[in-house]
Tab-separated table of C-alpha atoms and ligand atoms in Angstrom:
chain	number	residue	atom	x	y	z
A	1	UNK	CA	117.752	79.652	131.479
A	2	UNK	CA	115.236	81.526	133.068
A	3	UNK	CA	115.115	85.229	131.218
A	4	UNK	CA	113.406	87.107	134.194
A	5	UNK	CA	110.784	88.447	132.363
A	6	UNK	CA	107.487	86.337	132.897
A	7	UNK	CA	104.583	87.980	133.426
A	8	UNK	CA	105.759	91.696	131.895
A	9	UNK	CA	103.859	92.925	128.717
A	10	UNK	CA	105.763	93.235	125.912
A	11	UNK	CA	104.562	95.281	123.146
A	12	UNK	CA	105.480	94.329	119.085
A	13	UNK	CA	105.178	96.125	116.933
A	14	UNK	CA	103.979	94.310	113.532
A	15	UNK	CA	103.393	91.149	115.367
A	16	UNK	CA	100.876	89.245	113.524
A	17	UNK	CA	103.310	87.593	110.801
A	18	UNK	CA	106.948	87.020	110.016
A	19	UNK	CA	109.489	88.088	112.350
A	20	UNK	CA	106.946	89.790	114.311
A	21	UNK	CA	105.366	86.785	115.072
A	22	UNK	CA	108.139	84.929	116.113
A	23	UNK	CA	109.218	87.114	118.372
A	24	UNK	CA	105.499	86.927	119.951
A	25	UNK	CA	105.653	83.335	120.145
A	26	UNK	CA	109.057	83.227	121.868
A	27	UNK	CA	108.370	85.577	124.344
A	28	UNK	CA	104.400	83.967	124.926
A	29	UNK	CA	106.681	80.563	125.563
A	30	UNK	CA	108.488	82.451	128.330
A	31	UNK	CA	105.260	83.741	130.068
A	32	UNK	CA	105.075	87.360	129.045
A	33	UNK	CA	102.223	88.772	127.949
A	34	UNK	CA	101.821	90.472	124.682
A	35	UNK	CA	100.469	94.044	123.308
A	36	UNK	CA	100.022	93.857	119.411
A	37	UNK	CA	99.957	96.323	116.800
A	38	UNK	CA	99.317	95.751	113.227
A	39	UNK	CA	97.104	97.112	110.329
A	40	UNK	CA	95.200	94.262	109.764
A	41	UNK	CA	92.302	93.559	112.887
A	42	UNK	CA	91.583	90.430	111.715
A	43	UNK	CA	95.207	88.654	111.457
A	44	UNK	CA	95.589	90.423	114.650
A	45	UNK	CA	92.185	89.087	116.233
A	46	UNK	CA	93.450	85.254	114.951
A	47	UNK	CA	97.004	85.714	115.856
A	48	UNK	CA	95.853	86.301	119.161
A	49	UNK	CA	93.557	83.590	119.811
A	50	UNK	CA	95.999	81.047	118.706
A	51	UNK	CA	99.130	82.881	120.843
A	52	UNK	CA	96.841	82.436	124.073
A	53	UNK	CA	95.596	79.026	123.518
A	54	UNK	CA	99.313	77.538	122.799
A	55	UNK	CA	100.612	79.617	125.820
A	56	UNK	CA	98.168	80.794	128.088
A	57	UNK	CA	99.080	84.202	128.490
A	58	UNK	CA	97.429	87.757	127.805
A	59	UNK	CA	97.186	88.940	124.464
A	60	UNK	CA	95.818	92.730	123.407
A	61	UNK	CA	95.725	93.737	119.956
A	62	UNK	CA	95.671	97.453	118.789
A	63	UNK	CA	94.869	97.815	114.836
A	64	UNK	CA	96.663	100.634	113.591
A	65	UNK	CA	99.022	101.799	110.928
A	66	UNK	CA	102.621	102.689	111.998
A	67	UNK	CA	102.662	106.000	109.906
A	68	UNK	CA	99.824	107.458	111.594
A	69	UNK	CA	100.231	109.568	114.586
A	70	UNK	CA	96.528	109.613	115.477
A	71	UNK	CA	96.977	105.631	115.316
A	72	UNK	CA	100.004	105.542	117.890
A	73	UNK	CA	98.823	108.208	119.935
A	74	UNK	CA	95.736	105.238	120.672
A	75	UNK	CA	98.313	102.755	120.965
A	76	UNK	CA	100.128	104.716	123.989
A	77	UNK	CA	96.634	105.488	125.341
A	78	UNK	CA	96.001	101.898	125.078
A	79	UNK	CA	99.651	100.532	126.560
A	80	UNK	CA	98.939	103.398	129.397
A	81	UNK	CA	95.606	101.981	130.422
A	82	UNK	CA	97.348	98.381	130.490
A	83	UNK	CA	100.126	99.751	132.895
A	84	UNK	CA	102.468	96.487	132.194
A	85	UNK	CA	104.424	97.169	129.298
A	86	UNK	CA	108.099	97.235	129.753
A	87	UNK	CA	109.499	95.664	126.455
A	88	UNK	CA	109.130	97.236	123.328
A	89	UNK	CA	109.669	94.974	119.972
A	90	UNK	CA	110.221	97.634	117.242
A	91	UNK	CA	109.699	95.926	114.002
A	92	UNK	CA	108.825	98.271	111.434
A	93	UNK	CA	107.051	97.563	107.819
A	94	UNK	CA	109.567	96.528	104.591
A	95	UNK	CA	110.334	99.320	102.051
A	96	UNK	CA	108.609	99.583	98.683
A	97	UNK	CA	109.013	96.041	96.638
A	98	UNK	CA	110.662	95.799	94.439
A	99	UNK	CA	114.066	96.644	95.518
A	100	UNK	CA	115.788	99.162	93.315
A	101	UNK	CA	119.292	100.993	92.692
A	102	UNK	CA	119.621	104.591	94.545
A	103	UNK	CA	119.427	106.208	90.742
A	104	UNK	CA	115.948	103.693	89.753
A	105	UNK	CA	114.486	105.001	92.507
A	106	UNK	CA	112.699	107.868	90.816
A	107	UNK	CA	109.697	108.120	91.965
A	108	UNK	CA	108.798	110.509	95.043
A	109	UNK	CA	106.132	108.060	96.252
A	110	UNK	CA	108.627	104.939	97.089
A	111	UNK	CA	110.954	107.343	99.194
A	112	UNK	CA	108.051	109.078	101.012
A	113	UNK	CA	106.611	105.680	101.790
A	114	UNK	CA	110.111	104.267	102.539
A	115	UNK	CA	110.676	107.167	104.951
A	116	UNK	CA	107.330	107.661	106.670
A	117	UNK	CA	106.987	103.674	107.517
A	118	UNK	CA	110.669	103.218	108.566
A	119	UNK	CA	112.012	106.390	110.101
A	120	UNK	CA	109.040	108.586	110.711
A	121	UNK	CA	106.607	105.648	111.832
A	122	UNK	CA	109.763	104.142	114.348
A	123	UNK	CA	110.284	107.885	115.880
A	124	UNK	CA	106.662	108.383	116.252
A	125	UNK	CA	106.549	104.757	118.490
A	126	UNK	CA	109.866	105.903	120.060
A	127	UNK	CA	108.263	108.984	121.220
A	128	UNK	CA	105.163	107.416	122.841
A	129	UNK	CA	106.159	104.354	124.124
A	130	UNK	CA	109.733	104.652	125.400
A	131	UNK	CA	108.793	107.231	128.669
A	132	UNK	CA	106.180	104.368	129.883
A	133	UNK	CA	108.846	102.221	129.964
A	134	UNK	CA	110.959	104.890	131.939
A	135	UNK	CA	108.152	105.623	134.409
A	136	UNK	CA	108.191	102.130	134.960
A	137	UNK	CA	111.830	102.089	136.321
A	138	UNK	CA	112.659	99.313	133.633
A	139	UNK	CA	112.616	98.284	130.577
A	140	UNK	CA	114.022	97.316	127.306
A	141	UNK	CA	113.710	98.504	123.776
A	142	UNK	CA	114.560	95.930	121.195
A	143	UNK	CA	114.218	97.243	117.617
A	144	UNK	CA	114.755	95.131	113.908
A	145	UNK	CA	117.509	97.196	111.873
A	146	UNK	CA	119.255	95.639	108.891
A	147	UNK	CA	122.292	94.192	108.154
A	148	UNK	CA	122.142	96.965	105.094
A	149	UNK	CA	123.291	99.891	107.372
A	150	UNK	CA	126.636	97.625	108.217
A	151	UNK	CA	127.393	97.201	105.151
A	152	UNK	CA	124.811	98.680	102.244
A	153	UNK	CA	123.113	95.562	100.183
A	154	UNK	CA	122.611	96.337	96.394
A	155	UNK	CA	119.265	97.455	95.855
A	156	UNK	CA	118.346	98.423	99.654
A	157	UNK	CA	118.989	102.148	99.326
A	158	UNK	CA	115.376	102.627	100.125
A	159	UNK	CA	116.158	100.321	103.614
A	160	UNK	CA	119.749	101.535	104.395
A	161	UNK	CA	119.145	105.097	104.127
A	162	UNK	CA	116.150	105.242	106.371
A	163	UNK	CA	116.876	102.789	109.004
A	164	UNK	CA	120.321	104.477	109.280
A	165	UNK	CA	118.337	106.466	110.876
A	166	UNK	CA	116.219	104.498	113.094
A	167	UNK	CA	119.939	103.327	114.691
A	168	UNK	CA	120.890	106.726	115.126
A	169	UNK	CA	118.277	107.683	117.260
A	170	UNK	CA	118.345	104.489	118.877
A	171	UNK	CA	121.729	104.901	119.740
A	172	UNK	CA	121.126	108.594	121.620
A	173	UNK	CA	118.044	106.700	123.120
A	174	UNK	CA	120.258	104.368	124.288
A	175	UNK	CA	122.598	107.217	126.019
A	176	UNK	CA	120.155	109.100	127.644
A	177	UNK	CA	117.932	106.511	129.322
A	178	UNK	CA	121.270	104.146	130.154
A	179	UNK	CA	120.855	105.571	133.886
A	180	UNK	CA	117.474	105.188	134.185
A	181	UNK	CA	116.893	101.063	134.093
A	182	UNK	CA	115.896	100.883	130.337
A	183	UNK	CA	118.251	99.463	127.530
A	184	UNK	CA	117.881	100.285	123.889
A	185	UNK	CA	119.382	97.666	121.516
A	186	UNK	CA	119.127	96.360	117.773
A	187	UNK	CA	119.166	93.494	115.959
A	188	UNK	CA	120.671	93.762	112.238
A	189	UNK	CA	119.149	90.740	109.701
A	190	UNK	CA	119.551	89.874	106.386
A	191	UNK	CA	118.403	86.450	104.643
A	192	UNK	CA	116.265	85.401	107.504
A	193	UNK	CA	113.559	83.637	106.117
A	194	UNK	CA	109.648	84.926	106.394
A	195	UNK	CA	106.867	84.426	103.783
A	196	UNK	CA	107.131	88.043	102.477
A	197	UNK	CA	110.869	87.576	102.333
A	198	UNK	CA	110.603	85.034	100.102
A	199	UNK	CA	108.435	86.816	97.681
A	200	UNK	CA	110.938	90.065	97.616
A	201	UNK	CA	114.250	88.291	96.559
A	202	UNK	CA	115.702	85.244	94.883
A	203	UNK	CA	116.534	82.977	97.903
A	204	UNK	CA	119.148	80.770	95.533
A	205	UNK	CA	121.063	84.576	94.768
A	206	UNK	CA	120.656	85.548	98.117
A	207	UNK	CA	122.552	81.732	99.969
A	208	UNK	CA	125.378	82.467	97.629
A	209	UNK	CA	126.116	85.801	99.640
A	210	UNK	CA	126.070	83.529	103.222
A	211	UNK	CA	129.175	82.414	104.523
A	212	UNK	CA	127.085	79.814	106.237
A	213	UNK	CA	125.523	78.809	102.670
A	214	UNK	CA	122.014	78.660	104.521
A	215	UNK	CA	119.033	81.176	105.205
A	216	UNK	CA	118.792	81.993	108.691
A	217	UNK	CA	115.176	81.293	111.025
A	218	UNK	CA	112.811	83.583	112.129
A	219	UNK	CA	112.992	81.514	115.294
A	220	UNK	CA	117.013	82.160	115.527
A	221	UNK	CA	116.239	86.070	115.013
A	222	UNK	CA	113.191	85.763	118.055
A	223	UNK	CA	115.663	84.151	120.071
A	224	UNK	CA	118.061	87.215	120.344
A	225	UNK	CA	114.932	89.636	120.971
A	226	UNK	CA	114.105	87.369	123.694
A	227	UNK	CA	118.013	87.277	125.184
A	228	UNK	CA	117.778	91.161	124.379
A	229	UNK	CA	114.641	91.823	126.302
A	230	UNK	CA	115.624	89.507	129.362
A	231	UNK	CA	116.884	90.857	132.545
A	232	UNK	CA	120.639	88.848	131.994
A	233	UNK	CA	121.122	91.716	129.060
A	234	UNK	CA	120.883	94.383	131.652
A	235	UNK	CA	124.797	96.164	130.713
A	236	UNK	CA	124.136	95.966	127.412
A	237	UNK	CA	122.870	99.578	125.688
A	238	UNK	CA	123.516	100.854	122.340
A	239	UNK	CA	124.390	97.222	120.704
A	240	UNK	CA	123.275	96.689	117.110
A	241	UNK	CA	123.757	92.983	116.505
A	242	UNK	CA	124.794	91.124	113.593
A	243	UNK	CA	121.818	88.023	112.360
A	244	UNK	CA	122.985	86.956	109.122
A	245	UNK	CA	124.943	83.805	108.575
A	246	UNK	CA	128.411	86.141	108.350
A	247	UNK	CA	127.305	88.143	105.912
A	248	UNK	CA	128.499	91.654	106.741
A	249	UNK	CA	131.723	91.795	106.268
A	250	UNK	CA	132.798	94.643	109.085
A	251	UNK	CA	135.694	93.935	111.526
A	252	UNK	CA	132.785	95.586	114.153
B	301	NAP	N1	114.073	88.858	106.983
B	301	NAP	C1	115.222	89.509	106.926
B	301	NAP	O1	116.296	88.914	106.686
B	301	NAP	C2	115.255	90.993	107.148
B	301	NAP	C3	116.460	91.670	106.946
B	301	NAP	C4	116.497	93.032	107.164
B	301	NAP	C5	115.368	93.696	107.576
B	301	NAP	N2	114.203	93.005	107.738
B	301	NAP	C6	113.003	93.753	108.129
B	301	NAP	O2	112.289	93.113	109.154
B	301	NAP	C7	110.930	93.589	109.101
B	301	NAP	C8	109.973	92.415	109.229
B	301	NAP	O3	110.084	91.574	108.089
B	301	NAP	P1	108.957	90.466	107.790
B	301	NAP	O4	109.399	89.685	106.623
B	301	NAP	O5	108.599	89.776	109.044
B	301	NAP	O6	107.746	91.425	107.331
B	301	NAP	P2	106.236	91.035	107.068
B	301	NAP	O7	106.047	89.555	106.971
B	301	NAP	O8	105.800	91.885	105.929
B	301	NAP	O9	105.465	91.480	108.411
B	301	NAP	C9	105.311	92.829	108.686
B	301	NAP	C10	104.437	93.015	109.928
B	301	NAP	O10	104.259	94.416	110.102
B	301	NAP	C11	102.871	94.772	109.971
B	301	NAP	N3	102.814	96.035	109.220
B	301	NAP	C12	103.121	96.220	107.906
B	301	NAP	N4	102.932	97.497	107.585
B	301	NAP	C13	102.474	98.134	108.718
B	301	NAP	C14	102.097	99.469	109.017
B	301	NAP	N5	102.133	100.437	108.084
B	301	NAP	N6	101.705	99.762	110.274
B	301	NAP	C15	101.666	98.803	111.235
B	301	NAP	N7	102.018	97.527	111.010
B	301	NAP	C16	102.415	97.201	109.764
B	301	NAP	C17	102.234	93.596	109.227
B	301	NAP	O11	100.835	93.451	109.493
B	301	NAP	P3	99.750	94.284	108.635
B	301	NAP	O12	100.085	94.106	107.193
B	301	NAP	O13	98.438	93.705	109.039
B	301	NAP	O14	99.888	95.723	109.059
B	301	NAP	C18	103.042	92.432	109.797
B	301	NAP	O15	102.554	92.094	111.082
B	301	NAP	C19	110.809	94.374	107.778
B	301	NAP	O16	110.968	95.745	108.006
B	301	NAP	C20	111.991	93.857	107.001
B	301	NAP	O17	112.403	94.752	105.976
B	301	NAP	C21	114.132	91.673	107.546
């Protein structure tokens, strides 16, 4: 199926590993072209180099940490002076390891952290890069939620209370732009397998809790970003979809 969207610029936020990454690949393999951001310049510089030699399209990388305002402030400039990008990926950093109950979390630093890298660091990227997308008379925001604010996970207070969040302002994004050509939609994971997954929980603990009795793949979670940000999704706005093997165990 052809998704429509060759040759726009999508931009991802934490794209140089795990399910950022993914999602870069699968939307390199159907011709868009990619804006990066990510802390680290030089996973970003090599990410890039090996996304445009497997694919041959356009990769920009912005260093920058998601918490800073200064830092996305460039990143608008920077998506401005491109003029292309009408897909945002909104994948924002993983809360303080390791996971805790909501009365273990005592110390001020883990919720600050938790809050300005999930919630404040999302809004801030909301902010700036959502009305190029609108001045561009389309577009599509696809953000990374959790299956936590569903149905809470033990020991994810720290993810479910701030991401909560995140879907609530995604969801009066999602009303307010649904005349103007952009969508705003989510997809909710749990157990979908990345590196740094695998070094926050116990994968055997974590199969037990799957219907399906498997982990899910980063390239099955890239997959719906891609359907997401394609121009066949175009009456969908507001939708936070379920990626996790049956897992949550809501009737909606
Ligand atoms: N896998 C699942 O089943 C699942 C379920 C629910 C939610 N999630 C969420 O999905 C997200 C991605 O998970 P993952 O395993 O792919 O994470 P990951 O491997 O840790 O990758 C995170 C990406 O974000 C970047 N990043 C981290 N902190 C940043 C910051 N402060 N500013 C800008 N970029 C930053 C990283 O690059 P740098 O370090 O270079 O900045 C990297 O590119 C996480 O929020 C995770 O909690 C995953």
């Amino acid at each position: 199926m052809d998704l429509g969207i060759a040759g726009k610029r999508a931009l991802v936020i934490g794209g140089s590993q795990g399910l950022g990454l993914s999602v870069c690949e699968r939307l390199a393999q159907e011709g868009v072209n990619l804006l990066i951001f990510a802390r680290d310049a030089a996973r970003l510089a090599a990410t890039a180099e090996s996304l445009r030699a497997a694919h041959g399209v356009s990769v920009e990388v912005c260093s920058g940490d998601i918490t800073s305002a200064a830092d996305v402030d460039r990143l608008g400039a920077q998506s401005e002076a491109l003029g292309d990008v009408q897909i945002l990926v909104l994948n924002t950093p993983r809360p303080p390891s390791p996971m805790r109950d909501f009365l273990d979390e005592t110390e001020q630093d883990r919720w600050d952290q938790a809050y300005q890298q999930q919630l404040h660091g999302a809004l801030l990227i909301l902010r700036r890069i959502t009305p190029l997308l609108v001045a561009s008379g389309w577009g599509r925001v696809v953000a990374i939620t959790s299956a936590s604010i569903k149905q809470p996970m033990v020991r994810h207070a720290l993810s479910t209370i701030f991401r909560a969040g995140v879907q609530a302002a995604l969801k009066h994004l999602a009303l307010e732009l649904a005349h103007t050509g952009v969508t705003v939609n989510a997809i909710a994971p749990a157990t979908v397998i990345t590196p740094t997954f695998s070094t926050f929980h116990n994968l055997e603990e974590r199969i037990k809790a799957v219907p399906m009795k498997r982990v899910g793949q980063p390239e099955e979670l890239a997959a719906m970003v891609a359907f997401l940000a394609s121009v066949h999704s175009g009456f969908m706005t507001g939708e936070n979809l379920q990626l996790d093997g049956g897992q949550t165990r809501a009737l909606v």
